Amino acid sequence: MYIKTTYLGLCITILIFFISFTAVSKPGDVTDIPQQIVEIFPTATRIGPPEIDVPVLPVYQLNQLLGYIFETNDFTNFIGFSGDPINILIGIDPKGVMVGLSILEHNEPIFIYGLGGVPLLEFVAQYKNHSIKERYIINSRDRSAPNTTYFDGVTKATVSVLVVNDTIITSALKVARAKLDGFIAPSNMMLKPDYFATLTFAELVDRQLISSWKISREAALSDTTLPSKVVAAIKAVGQDSEQFVELYIAFISVPIIGKNLLGEGEFARLQEELKPGEHAIMVLSNGDYSYVSDEFIPQTVPSRLSLTQSGLPTDIRDIDFYSYNKPSFITTMPDYRDIHVLRLKSQSGFELSRAMNVGLGINYNASFIDVQQFIFPYSVNLSSDMFILNPDAIEVTPTPLWMRIWQDRIVIIGITCLYLIGLTVLFIKQTSVVKHPRLTHAIRGASLLFVLFFIGFYAQGQLSVVNIFTLLLAVYDDFKIEVFLLDPVLFILWVFVFISLFIFGRGLYCGWLCPFGALQEFAGMLAKKLRIKQIKIKPQHHKFGQAIKYVILVGLIGTSFVSLNLASKLAEIEPFKTSITLQFVRTWPFVLYAVFLLLLSMKIHKVYCRYLCPLGAGLAIIGRFPILKMLRRRKECGSPCQLCKTKKCEIDAIEKTGEINYSECVQCLECVVTIENPTICVVDKYKGKRKRPLGKEATIFVSNVE
């Protein structure tokens, strides 16, 4: 009887489950769920039909909505170094929490051929179980801001990481605003185009166009809602003014505010700093407690100040507006101690017409080892008189990533451009400079140090043959200049090198701009200090060796049209990625290869540049016939004098006739230093000592003079 009852109960249970499952399933639902979605939503029992308005798939557990699954490629098109977007599968729950992420496709070379895929997977995994409402900051030293999620980036892959971050946040925000409650979509309000009147600072405050936020020390200390430890932190702040907090917040990108404060000239300068859809806030502080800490770094996010709208954080970053220009105003301003102009990016979804909340944080010791931050809140509402309905309601296009990268790296770009200008002047004025050997050698030594440590290790400006066949394929297939603009230093260097090839030849880059070339030269200098005997390659072997790099170049370019993946792997014949980009932090075979080349260059001067470098071969082909052949020759060069060829030109770019082979020359200037200095050039040195032309014996003598 017991067995029969149990069997009957099991049958009834199965029947009820079947009826329930059938009841909640709808036409178009999918019950055979792909494994990638199961990994993101483990309890899912079915997938609803694709949404009509937004390309997302609803995921259910029976009749309960677990969230939405979507691919980032359907919402964003942020291009990485490969020229393609990074496609990520994201699952987001009804509260806006990203419950899982999976990389579907990417072609970022730094991860495929350099660091490996694990660092990228680990970076993306950081977003799991975090809300889209959180404020995200990547690679920040100051991590004290509240309601902020700090993620570690990936060393040597800064641009790729920024592309991933923008891809995840932008696409998830679009889905949240379209499908989830509590995520307000952009309104249809816009600034009145002709809204302007001449107003003083006080009148702007009275009209609610500038927000004035003041908290007296007495009010702060008497606030019974504040925890005692916060009160202690307030007391610890120095008392220099009547107010504990005194802030003025002005959206100076709005004409009626910006022009009345800055004037036409400064307002125009501000507009040049902003991209379409971006806003600028001027913040002034004169209280005891400022919105910036002593550790604040220009062009970063103030850790004490936050801005939210509709519960979503908005990134506010200093644009260093007063780095080279002192603050200038056309109206009487209140006293202030700190002043900064902060940028609100276009893709943030921020709208001036809606209420916003400003938060000012103060750190306090919650326990012996735990430091937390208390937020003083302040609500900001700009005057509704400023706005009208926008009949078009066009969604603002996000600022391209390459533009933001250029803005963030303006200092590096400036230093690089100054060096290139100085290098150009040096090459044009080289005849005057080389008359002073010590000065020339000092300039060259300083240049090699700058190229290796700043251009190479710091700015990651090592050019590669991969750039050449990537460009050729882009021209052949679908050229996108945004791909090349993602790294401003590489872009500037390539433009400069391409132009200079036709003017000076390949030597300007190979001798003065290549970080690995500089590293080889330092290896050669070390060899001389250690008195390591150099190997002199015989002329016939030297000519054969020079041809090798051209064969390698042709092979790589040909392979790239068949398989870019294979060509990129074969391009590892370049030790640049291992030594310069990754600074020898790589698996041992690559490190061993790079170290071997450097050790070999201690015996054979710049052996890689002379015989193996496909990049040098490509540059040599383009710069074979430079317009300006600045390296001076004398009629005695080659006949009878062989001093420069045998002793001065370590890269063997001087023919036996005395002519310079500009396809192989790195323009180290050593030969012209010799010619322009009578104490070094044997032709001048022995001119007054001989009574007859140099004969065979003298020729031999001259060729062996050091």
Tab-separated table of C-alpha atoms in Angstrom, residues 13-231:
chain	number	residue	atom	x	y	z
A	13	THR	CA	3.887	15.684	-8.843
A	14	ILE	CA	5.233	15.165	-12.345
A	15	LEU	CA	1.817	15.996	-13.825
A	16	ILE	CA	1.557	19.215	-11.777
A	17	PHE	CA	5.098	20.274	-12.792
A	18	PHE	CA	4.316	19.605	-16.465
A	19	ILE	CA	1.078	21.611	-16.302
A	20	SER	CA	2.845	24.478	-14.471
A	21	PHE	CA	5.732	24.547	-16.930
A	22	THR	CA	3.323	24.497	-19.862
A	23	ALA	CA	1.315	27.313	-18.313
A	24	VAL	CA	4.270	29.663	-17.922
A	25	SER	CA	5.808	28.870	-21.307
A	26	LYS	CA	4.658	31.111	-24.111
A	27	PRO	CA	4.840	30.880	-27.893
A	28	GLY	CA	8.342	31.858	-28.947
A	29	ASP	CA	9.940	30.839	-25.630
A	30	VAL	CA	13.106	28.727	-25.757
A	31	THR	CA	13.574	25.986	-23.160
A	32	ASP	CA	16.848	24.637	-24.540
A	33	ILE	CA	19.041	27.370	-23.076
A	34	PRO	CA	22.578	27.915	-24.482
A	35	GLN	CA	25.354	27.112	-22.023
A	36	GLN	CA	26.724	30.698	-22.032
A	37	ILE	CA	23.375	32.008	-20.787
A	38	VAL	CA	23.119	29.227	-18.180
A	39	GLU	CA	26.503	30.285	-16.800
A	40	ILE	CA	25.171	33.829	-16.336
A	41	PHE	CA	21.664	32.836	-15.124
A	42	PRO	CA	22.114	29.347	-13.544
A	43	THR	CA	18.466	29.085	-12.419
A	44	ALA	CA	16.966	30.003	-15.799
A	45	THR	CA	14.297	27.661	-17.179
A	46	ARG	CA	13.376	29.494	-20.359
A	47	ILE	CA	14.225	32.428	-22.616
A	48	GLY	CA	11.487	34.701	-23.866
A	49	PRO	CA	11.215	35.877	-27.464
A	50	PRO	CA	13.545	38.742	-28.506
A	51	GLU	CA	12.267	42.193	-27.568
A	52	ILE	CA	11.014	44.242	-30.486
A	53	ASP	CA	12.209	47.684	-29.399
A	54	VAL	CA	15.576	46.730	-27.866
A	55	PRO	CA	17.819	43.813	-28.973
A	56	VAL	CA	17.731	41.898	-25.671
A	57	LEU	CA	16.482	38.476	-24.584
A	58	PRO	CA	14.429	38.208	-21.385
A	59	VAL	CA	15.442	35.283	-19.169
A	60	TYR	CA	12.968	33.614	-16.815
A	61	GLN	CA	12.791	31.086	-14.025
A	62	LEU	CA	9.286	29.743	-14.690
A	63	ASN	CA	7.241	32.963	-14.670
A	64	GLN	CA	9.751	35.113	-12.776
A	65	LEU	CA	11.892	37.532	-14.799
A	66	LEU	CA	15.544	36.997	-13.881
A	67	GLY	CA	16.846	39.707	-16.177
A	68	TYR	CA	17.990	40.408	-19.697
A	69	ILE	CA	20.825	39.040	-21.785
A	70	PHE	CA	22.392	41.068	-24.589
A	71	GLU	CA	25.490	41.523	-26.732
A	72	THR	CA	27.353	44.816	-26.490
A	73	ASN	CA	27.835	44.967	-30.278
A	74	ASP	CA	24.098	45.679	-30.573
A	75	PHE	CA	24.502	48.894	-28.557
A	76	THR	CA	28.053	50.192	-28.977
A	77	ASN	CA	30.762	50.410	-31.599
A	78	PHE	CA	33.862	51.356	-29.639
A	79	ILE	CA	36.789	50.273	-31.789
A	80	GLY	CA	39.864	48.713	-30.224
A	81	PHE	CA	43.448	48.504	-31.483
A	82	SER	CA	42.477	45.680	-33.834
A	83	GLY	CA	40.014	47.906	-35.660
A	84	ASP	CA	37.100	45.836	-34.397
A	85	PRO	CA	34.816	46.297	-31.375
A	86	ILE	CA	35.022	43.979	-28.380
A	87	ASN	CA	31.796	41.970	-28.180
A	88	ILE	CA	30.716	40.982	-24.657
A	89	LEU	CA	27.682	38.990	-23.544
A	90	ILE	CA	26.155	40.657	-20.471
A	91	GLY	CA	23.372	39.563	-18.171
A	92	ILE	CA	21.641	42.272	-16.141
A	93	ASP	CA	18.961	41.692	-13.505
A	94	PRO	CA	15.838	43.865	-12.945
A	95	LYS	CA	17.701	45.972	-10.370
A	96	GLY	CA	20.502	46.879	-12.763
A	97	VAL	CA	23.109	44.471	-11.390
A	98	MET	CA	25.388	42.842	-13.959
A	99	VAL	CA	25.108	39.219	-12.861
A	100	GLY	CA	27.514	37.854	-15.441
A	101	LEU	CA	29.734	38.792	-18.359
A	102	SER	CA	31.379	36.697	-21.041
A	103	ILE	CA	33.716	37.823	-23.817
A	104	LEU	CA	32.323	36.615	-27.133
A	105	GLU	CA	34.909	38.047	-29.499
A	106	HIS	CA	37.911	40.333	-29.467
A	107	ASN	CA	41.055	40.807	-31.544
A	108	GLU	CA	43.119	43.018	-29.260
A	109	PRO	CA	46.759	42.200	-30.161
A	110	ILE	CA	48.155	42.994	-26.707
A	111	PHE	CA	46.092	40.148	-25.242
A	112	ILE	CA	46.328	37.722	-28.156
A	113	TYR	CA	50.068	37.979	-28.821
A	114	GLY	CA	51.429	39.600	-25.682
A	115	LEU	CA	49.858	39.307	-22.265
A	116	GLY	CA	47.577	36.397	-23.072
A	117	GLY	CA	43.830	36.239	-22.564
A	118	VAL	CA	43.772	35.780	-18.786
A	119	PRO	CA	44.335	39.469	-17.817
A	120	LEU	CA	41.397	40.541	-20.020
A	121	LEU	CA	39.134	37.869	-18.536
A	122	GLU	CA	40.131	38.931	-15.027
A	123	PHE	CA	39.442	42.585	-15.797
A	124	VAL	CA	35.965	41.892	-17.207
A	125	ALA	CA	35.161	39.565	-14.281
A	126	GLN	CA	35.486	42.538	-11.900
A	127	TYR	CA	32.149	43.916	-13.152
A	128	LYS	CA	30.199	40.815	-12.082
A	129	ASN	CA	27.634	41.508	-9.324
A	130	HIS	CA	28.169	45.263	-9.598
A	131	SER	CA	25.319	47.646	-10.367
A	132	ILE	CA	25.163	49.927	-13.346
A	133	LYS	CA	24.244	52.633	-10.830
A	134	GLU	CA	27.752	52.535	-9.416
A	135	ARG	CA	30.421	55.016	-10.365
A	136	TYR	CA	33.429	53.287	-11.948
A	137	ILE	CA	37.002	54.598	-11.947
A	138	ILE	CA	39.848	52.625	-13.518
A	139	ASN	CA	43.441	52.774	-12.208
A	140	SER	CA	43.117	55.561	-9.631
A	141	ARG	CA	45.574	56.080	-6.795
A	142	ASP	CA	43.068	58.011	-4.684
A	143	ARG	CA	40.344	55.518	-3.695
A	144	SER	CA	38.496	57.354	-0.936
A	145	ALA	CA	35.423	58.528	-2.873
A	146	PRO	CA	32.060	57.082	-1.729
A	147	ASN	CA	29.672	55.120	-3.922
A	148	THR	CA	32.571	54.537	-6.259
A	149	THR	CA	33.874	51.260	-7.567
A	150	TYR	CA	37.582	51.201	-8.308
A	151	PHE	CA	38.935	48.610	-10.704
A	152	ASP	CA	42.539	47.791	-11.425
A	153	GLY	CA	43.392	48.079	-15.087
A	154	VAL	CA	45.855	45.961	-17.025
A	155	THR	CA	49.423	47.176	-17.309
A	156	LYS	CA	50.483	47.780	-20.931
A	157	ALA	CA	46.858	47.525	-22.099
A	158	THR	CA	45.405	50.853	-20.958
A	159	VAL	CA	43.616	51.675	-24.207
A	160	SER	CA	42.086	48.210	-24.580
A	161	VAL	CA	40.859	48.332	-20.983
A	162	LEU	CA	39.220	51.724	-21.554
A	163	VAL	CA	37.496	50.340	-24.651
A	164	VAL	CA	36.153	47.428	-22.583
A	165	ASN	CA	34.947	49.737	-19.795
A	166	ASP	CA	33.151	52.072	-22.213
A	167	THR	CA	31.636	49.095	-24.028
A	168	ILE	CA	30.247	47.527	-20.840
A	169	ILE	CA	28.964	50.699	-19.141
A	170	THR	CA	27.466	52.362	-22.217
A	171	SER	CA	25.628	49.269	-23.453
A	172	ALA	CA	24.378	48.317	-19.967
A	173	LEU	CA	23.097	51.866	-19.369
A	174	LYS	CA	21.195	51.803	-22.656
A	175	VAL	CA	19.525	48.523	-21.731
A	176	ALA	CA	18.761	49.728	-18.193
A	177	ARG	CA	17.166	52.953	-19.391
A	178	ALA	CA	15.078	51.114	-21.958
A	179	LYS	CA	13.917	48.100	-19.921
A	180	LEU	CA	14.334	48.638	-16.168
A	181	ASP	CA	12.402	50.657	-13.615
A	182	GLY	CA	14.281	53.454	-11.886
A	183	PHE	CA	16.498	54.241	-14.866
A	184	ILE	CA	15.151	57.397	-16.419
A	185	ALA	CA	15.613	57.809	-20.152
A	186	PRO	CA	16.850	61.174	-21.476
A	187	SER	CA	14.201	63.895	-21.434
A	188	ASN	CA	13.206	66.095	-24.318
A	189	MET	CA	14.345	69.369	-22.741
A	190	MET	CA	16.949	71.673	-24.226
A	191	LEU	CA	18.486	75.056	-23.427
A	192	LYS	CA	16.759	78.058	-24.917
A	193	PRO	CA	19.045	79.164	-27.750
A	194	ASP	CA	18.486	82.901	-27.090
A	195	TYR	CA	18.350	82.795	-23.280
A	196	PHE	CA	20.751	85.547	-22.185
A	197	ALA	CA	20.895	88.649	-20.043
A	198	THR	CA	23.785	90.601	-18.567
A	199	LEU	CA	23.948	89.594	-14.896
A	200	THR	CA	26.335	89.930	-11.979
A	201	PHE	CA	27.509	86.967	-9.916
A	202	ALA	CA	25.010	87.799	-7.164
A	203	GLU	CA	22.166	88.053	-9.683
A	204	LEU	CA	23.106	84.674	-11.163
A	205	VAL	CA	22.868	83.172	-7.671
A	206	ASP	CA	19.524	84.855	-7.028
A	207	ARG	CA	18.090	83.433	-10.256
A	208	GLN	CA	19.238	79.893	-9.340
A	209	LEU	CA	21.689	79.853	-12.225
A	210	ILE	CA	24.612	79.439	-9.804
A	211	SER	CA	24.236	77.248	-6.724
A	212	SER	CA	25.571	78.556	-3.419
A	213	TRP	CA	26.159	75.902	-0.750
A	214	LYS	CA	27.176	77.000	2.730
A	215	ILE	CA	27.412	75.035	5.975
A	216	SER	CA	28.643	76.888	9.044
A	217	ARG	CA	30.918	75.104	11.490
A	218	GLU	CA	28.347	75.678	14.226
A	219	ALA	CA	25.582	74.069	12.158
A	220	ALA	CA	27.788	71.114	11.268
A	221	LEU	CA	28.821	70.466	14.866
A	222	SER	CA	25.309	70.890	16.245
A	223	ASP	CA	23.750	68.453	13.757
A	224	THR	CA	22.473	65.654	16.000
A	225	THR	CA	22.098	63.276	13.052
A	226	LEU	CA	25.837	63.147	12.487
A	227	PRO	CA	27.771	60.219	13.990
A	228	SER	CA	30.199	61.232	16.714
A	229	LYS	CA	33.180	60.123	14.642
A	230	VAL	CA	32.090	62.403	11.790
A	231	VAL	CA	31.820	65.287	14.259
